[in-house]
Short mmCIF file of C-alpha atoms and ligand atoms in Angstrom, two decimals:
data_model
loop_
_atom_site.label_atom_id
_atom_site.label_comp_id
_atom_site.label_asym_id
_atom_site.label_seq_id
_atom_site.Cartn_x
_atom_site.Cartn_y
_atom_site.Cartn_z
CA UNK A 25 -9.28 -26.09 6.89
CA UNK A 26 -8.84 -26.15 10.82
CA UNK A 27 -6.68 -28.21 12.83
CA UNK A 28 -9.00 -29.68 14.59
CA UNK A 29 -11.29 -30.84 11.13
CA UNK A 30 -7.36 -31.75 9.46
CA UNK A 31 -6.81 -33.68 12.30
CA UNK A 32 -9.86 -35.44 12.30
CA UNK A 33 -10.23 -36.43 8.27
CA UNK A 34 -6.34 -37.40 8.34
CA UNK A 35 -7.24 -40.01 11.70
CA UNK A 36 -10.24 -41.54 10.06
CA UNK A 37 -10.05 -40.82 6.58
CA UNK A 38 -5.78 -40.48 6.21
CA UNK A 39 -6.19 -38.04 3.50
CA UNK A 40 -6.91 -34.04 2.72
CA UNK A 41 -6.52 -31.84 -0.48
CA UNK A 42 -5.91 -28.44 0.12
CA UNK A 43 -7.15 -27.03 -3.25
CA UNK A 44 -5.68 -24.68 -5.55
CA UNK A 45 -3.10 -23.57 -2.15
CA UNK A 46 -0.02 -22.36 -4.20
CA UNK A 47 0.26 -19.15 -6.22
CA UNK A 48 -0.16 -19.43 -9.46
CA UNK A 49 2.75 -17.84 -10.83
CA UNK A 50 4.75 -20.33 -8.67
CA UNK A 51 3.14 -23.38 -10.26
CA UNK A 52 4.11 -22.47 -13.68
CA UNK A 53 8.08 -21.84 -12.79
CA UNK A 54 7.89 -25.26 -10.71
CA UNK A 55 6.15 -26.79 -14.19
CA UNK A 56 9.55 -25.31 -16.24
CA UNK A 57 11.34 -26.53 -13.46
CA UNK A 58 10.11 -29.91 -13.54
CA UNK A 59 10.31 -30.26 -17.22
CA UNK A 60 14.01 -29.20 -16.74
CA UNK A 61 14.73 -31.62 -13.95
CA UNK A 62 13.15 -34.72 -15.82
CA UNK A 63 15.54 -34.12 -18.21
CA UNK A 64 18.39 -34.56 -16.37
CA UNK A 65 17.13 -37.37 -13.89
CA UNK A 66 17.20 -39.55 -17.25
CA UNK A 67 20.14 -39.05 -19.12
CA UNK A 68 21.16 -40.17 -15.24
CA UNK A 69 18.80 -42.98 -14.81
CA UNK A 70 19.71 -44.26 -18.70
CA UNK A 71 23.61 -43.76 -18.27
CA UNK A 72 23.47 -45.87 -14.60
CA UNK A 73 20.80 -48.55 -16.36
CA UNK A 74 18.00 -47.73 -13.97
CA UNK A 75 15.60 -46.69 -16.82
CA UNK A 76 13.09 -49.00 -17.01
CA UNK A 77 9.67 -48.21 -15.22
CA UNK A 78 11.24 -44.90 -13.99
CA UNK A 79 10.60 -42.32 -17.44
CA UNK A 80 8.65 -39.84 -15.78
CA UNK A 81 10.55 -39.65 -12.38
CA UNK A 82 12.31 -36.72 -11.25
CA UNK A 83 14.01 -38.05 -8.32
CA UNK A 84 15.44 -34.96 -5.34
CA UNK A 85 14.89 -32.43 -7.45
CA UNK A 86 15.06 -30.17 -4.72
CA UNK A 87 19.27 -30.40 -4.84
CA UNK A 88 18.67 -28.33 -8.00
CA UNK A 89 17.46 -25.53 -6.07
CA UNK A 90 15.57 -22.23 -7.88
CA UNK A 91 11.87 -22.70 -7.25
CA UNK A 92 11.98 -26.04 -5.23
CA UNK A 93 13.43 -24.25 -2.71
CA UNK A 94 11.02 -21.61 -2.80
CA UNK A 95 7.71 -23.73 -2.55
CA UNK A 96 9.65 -24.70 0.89
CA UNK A 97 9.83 -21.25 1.77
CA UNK A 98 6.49 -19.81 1.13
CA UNK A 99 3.77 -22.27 0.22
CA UNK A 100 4.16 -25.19 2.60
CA UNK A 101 1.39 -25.47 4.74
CA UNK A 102 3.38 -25.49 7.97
CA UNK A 103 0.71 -25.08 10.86
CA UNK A 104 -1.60 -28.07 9.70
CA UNK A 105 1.78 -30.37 8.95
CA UNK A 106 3.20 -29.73 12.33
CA UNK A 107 -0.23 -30.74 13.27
CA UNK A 108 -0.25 -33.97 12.05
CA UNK A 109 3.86 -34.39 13.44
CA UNK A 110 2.48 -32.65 16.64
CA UNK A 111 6.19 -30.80 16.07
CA UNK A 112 8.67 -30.23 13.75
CA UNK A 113 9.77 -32.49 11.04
CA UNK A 114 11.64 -32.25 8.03
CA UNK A 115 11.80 -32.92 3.93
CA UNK A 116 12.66 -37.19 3.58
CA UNK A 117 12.14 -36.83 -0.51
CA UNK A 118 11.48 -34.17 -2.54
CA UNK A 119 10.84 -35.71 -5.77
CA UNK A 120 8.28 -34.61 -8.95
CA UNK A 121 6.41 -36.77 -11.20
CA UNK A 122 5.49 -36.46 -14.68
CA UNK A 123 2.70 -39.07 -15.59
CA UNK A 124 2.58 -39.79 -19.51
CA UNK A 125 -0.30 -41.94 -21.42
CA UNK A 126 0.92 -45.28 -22.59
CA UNK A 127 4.21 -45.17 -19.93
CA UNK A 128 4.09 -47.69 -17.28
CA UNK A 129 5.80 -45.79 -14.21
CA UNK A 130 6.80 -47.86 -11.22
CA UNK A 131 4.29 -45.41 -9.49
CA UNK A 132 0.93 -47.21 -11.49
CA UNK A 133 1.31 -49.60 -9.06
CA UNK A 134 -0.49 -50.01 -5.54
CA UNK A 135 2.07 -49.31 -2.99
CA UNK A 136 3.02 -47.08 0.08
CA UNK A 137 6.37 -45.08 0.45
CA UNK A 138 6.99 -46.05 4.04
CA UNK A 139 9.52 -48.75 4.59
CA UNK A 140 7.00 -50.38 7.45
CA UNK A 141 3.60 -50.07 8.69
CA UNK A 142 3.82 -47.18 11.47
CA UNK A 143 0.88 -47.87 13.22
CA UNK A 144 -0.74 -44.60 14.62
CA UNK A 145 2.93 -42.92 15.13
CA UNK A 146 3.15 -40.36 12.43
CA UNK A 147 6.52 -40.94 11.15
CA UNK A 148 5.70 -39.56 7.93
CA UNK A 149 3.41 -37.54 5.74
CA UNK A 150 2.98 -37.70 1.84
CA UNK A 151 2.44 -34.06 -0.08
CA UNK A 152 1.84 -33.94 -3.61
CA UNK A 153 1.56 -30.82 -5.40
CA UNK A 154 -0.54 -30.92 -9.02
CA UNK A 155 1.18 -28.94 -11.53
CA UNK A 156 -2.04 -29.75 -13.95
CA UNK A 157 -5.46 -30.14 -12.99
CA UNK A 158 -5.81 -33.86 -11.92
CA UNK A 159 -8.77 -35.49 -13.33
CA UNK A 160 -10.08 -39.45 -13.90
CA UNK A 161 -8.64 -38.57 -17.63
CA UNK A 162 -5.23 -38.23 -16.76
CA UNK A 163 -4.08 -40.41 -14.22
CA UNK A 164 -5.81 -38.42 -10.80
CA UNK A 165 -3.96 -40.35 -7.76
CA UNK A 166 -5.98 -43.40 -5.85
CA UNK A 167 -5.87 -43.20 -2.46
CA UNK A 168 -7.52 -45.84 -0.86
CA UNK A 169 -9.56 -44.24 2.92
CA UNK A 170 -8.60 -45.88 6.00
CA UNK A 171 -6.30 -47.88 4.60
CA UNK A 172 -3.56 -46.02 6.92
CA UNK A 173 -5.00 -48.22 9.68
CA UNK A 174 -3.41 -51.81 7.95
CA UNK A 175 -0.36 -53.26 7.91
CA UNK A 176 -1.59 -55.47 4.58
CA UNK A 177 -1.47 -54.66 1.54
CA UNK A 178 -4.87 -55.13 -0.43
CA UNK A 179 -5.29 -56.49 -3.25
CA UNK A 180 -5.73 -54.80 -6.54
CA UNK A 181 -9.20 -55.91 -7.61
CA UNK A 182 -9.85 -54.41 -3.72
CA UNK A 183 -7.80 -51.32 -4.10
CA UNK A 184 -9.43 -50.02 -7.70
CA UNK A 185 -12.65 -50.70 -6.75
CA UNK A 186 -12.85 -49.11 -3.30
CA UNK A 187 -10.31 -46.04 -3.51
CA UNK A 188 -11.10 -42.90 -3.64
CA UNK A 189 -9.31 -40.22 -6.10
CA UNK A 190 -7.89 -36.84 -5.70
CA UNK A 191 -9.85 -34.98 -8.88
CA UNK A 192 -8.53 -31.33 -8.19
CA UNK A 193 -6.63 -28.58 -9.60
CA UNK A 194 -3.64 -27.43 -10.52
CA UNK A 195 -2.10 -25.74 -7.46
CA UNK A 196 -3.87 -28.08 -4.66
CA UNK A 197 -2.01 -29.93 -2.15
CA UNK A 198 -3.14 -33.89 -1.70
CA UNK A 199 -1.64 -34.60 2.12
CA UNK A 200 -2.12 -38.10 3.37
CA UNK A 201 -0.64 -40.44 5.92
CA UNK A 202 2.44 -42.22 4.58
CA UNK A 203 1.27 -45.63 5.69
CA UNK A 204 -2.06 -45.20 2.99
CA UNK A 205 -1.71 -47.56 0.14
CA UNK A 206 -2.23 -45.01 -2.70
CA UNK A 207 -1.16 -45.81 -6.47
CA UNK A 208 -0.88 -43.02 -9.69
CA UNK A 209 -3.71 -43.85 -12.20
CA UNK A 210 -3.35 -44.45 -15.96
CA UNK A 211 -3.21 -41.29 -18.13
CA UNK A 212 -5.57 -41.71 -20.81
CA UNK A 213 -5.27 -38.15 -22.27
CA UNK A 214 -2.49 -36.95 -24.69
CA UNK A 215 -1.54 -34.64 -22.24
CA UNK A 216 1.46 -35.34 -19.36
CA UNK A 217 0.08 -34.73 -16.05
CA UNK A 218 3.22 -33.63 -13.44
CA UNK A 219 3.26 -32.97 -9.45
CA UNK A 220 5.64 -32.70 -7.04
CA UNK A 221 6.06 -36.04 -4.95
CA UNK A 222 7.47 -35.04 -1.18
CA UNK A 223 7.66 -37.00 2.05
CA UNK A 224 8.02 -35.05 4.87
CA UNK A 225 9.36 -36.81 8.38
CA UNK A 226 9.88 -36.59 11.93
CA UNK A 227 13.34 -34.86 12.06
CA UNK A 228 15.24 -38.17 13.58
CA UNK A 229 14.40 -40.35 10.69
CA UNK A 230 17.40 -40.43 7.99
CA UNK A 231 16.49 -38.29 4.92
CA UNK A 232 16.70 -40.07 1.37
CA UNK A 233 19.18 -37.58 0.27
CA UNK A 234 22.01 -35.18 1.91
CA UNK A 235 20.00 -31.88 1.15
CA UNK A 236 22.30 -30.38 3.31
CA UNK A 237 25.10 -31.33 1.88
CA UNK A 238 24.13 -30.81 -1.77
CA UNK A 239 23.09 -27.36 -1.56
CA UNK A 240 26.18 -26.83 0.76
CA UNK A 241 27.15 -23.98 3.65
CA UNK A 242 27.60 -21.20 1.42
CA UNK A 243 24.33 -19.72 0.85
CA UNK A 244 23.08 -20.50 4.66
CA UNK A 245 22.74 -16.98 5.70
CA UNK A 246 20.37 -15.64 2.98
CA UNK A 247 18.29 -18.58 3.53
CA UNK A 248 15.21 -18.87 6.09
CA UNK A 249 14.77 -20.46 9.26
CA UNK A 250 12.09 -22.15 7.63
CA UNK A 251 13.91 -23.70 4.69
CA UNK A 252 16.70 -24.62 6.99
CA UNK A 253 14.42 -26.61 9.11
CA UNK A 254 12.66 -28.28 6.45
CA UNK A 255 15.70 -29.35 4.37
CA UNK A 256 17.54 -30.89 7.71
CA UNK A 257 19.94 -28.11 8.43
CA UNK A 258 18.82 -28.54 12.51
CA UNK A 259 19.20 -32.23 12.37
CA UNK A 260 22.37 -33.22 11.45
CA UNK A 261 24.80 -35.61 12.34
CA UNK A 262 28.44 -34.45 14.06
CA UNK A 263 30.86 -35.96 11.81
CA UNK A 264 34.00 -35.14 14.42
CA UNK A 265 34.50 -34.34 17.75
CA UNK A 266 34.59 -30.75 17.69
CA UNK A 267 31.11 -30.91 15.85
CA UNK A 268 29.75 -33.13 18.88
CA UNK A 269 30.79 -31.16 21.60
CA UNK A 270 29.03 -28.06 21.39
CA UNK A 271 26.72 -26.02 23.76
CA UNK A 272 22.91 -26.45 22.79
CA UNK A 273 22.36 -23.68 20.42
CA UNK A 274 25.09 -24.50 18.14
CA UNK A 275 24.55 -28.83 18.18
CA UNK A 276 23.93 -30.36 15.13
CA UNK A 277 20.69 -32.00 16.12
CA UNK A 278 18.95 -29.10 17.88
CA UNK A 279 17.28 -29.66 21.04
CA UNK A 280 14.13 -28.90 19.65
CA UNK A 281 13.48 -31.52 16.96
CA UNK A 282 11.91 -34.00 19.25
O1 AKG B 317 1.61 -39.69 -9.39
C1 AKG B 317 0.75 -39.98 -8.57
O2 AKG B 317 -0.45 -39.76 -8.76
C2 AKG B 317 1.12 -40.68 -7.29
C3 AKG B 317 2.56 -40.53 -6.91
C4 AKG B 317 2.97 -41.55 -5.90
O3 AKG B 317 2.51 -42.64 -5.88
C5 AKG B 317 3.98 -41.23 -4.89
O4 AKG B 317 4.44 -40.09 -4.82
O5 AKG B 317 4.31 -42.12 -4.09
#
């Protein structure tokens, strides 16, 4: 897809799927990966008593590292993203979700992940990557067109009967704008259906999680520029002094993350 037809659909329409995008061989480590991660999110989410409507969320999965941080490395589509930012951004959430028949997950339900309407600034972008082939069957996400252009909500009868849905396969990319009122739909199938679930964000807005600080310092030098950007390694905040008060190269918050 070119810029110029991605920027287009994502104006009018507010939504793209870039299909079948990511190796294969990567999807199937990120579906072990996934299945691993669920696991731990809820002995977490049972132990702290947030467990009801979440079974099925795998919430910053990315702190786990292994092939998380590889889809940032090599598969994000970085020139039609910094598009739609017009300049760099960064990773807000980095979630996955694993969508099972008969489970009501909090994400069945018509909503939008941005905390307020953002009118026609692109503050942030949804990205979800299908680990299965997403079909009407098993739960393929609504996304209702256009919708990225009101602050109201709509109402369900509305919503179900008017939005679209991203039937595609495993290994696409669904991109829309974060102010789109979307919703998962019901899996009817035997089958779960997973993807990851990321934000991505203009570099100044606080991240969801300390990325940074989970994966730590240590392993900074074999990692890329590009997975330093996008997990918010060049726009950080100076805890001290001394952290503050340094020439440009070496700030916290770059100079270039307008
Ligand atoms: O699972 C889906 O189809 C949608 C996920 C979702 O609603 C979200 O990531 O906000």
């Amino acid at each position: 897809m070119t810029p110029d037809v991605f920027a287009a659909t994502m104006r009018d329409r507010g939504w793209v799927i870039l299909p079948e995008a990511v190796d294969r061989a990567l999807i199937r480590r990120l579906t072990d990966d996934v299945a691993k991660a669920h696991k731990a999110c809820r002995e977490i989410q049972v132990k702290n008593g947030v467990d009801a409507n979440t079974d099925g969320s795998a919430h910053h999965v990315l702190a786990l590292g292994g092939s998380f941080l590889e889809f940032l490395e090599s598969q994000m589509p970085m020139s039609l993203v910094t598009t739609y930012f017009g300049g760099k951004f960064i990773v807000n959430s980095f979630g996955s979700t694993t969508n099972v028949k008969g489970k009501r997950l909090y994400s069945l339900s018509v909503h939008r992940d941005i905390r307020f309407f953002s009118r026609d600034i692109p503050l942030m972008l949804n990205m979800l990557v299908t680990l299965d082939d997403f079909t009407l069957e098993n739960g393929a996400t609504y996304v209702l067109a256009g919708s990225h252009r009101s602050p109201e909500k709509p109402d369900d009868a509305h919503f179900f009967s008017h939005a679209d849905r991203a039937v595609c396969k495993a290994g696409s990319i669904l991109l829309f704008n974060s102010n789109m009122w979307h919703a998962a739909g019901d899996n009817t199938t035997d089958v779960p259906r997973q993807a990851l679930t990321i934000t991505l964000t203009k570099p100044f807005l606080k991240q969801q999680f300390d990325y940074c600080r989970a994966l730590g310092y240590d392993r900074l030098a074999s990692m890329s520029d590009q997975a330093k950007q996008l997990l918010g390694y060049n726009a950080r905040v100076a805890a001290n002094l001394d952290e503050w008060y340094r020439p440009l190269e070496d700030r916290m918050f770059k100079p270039d993350q307008d």
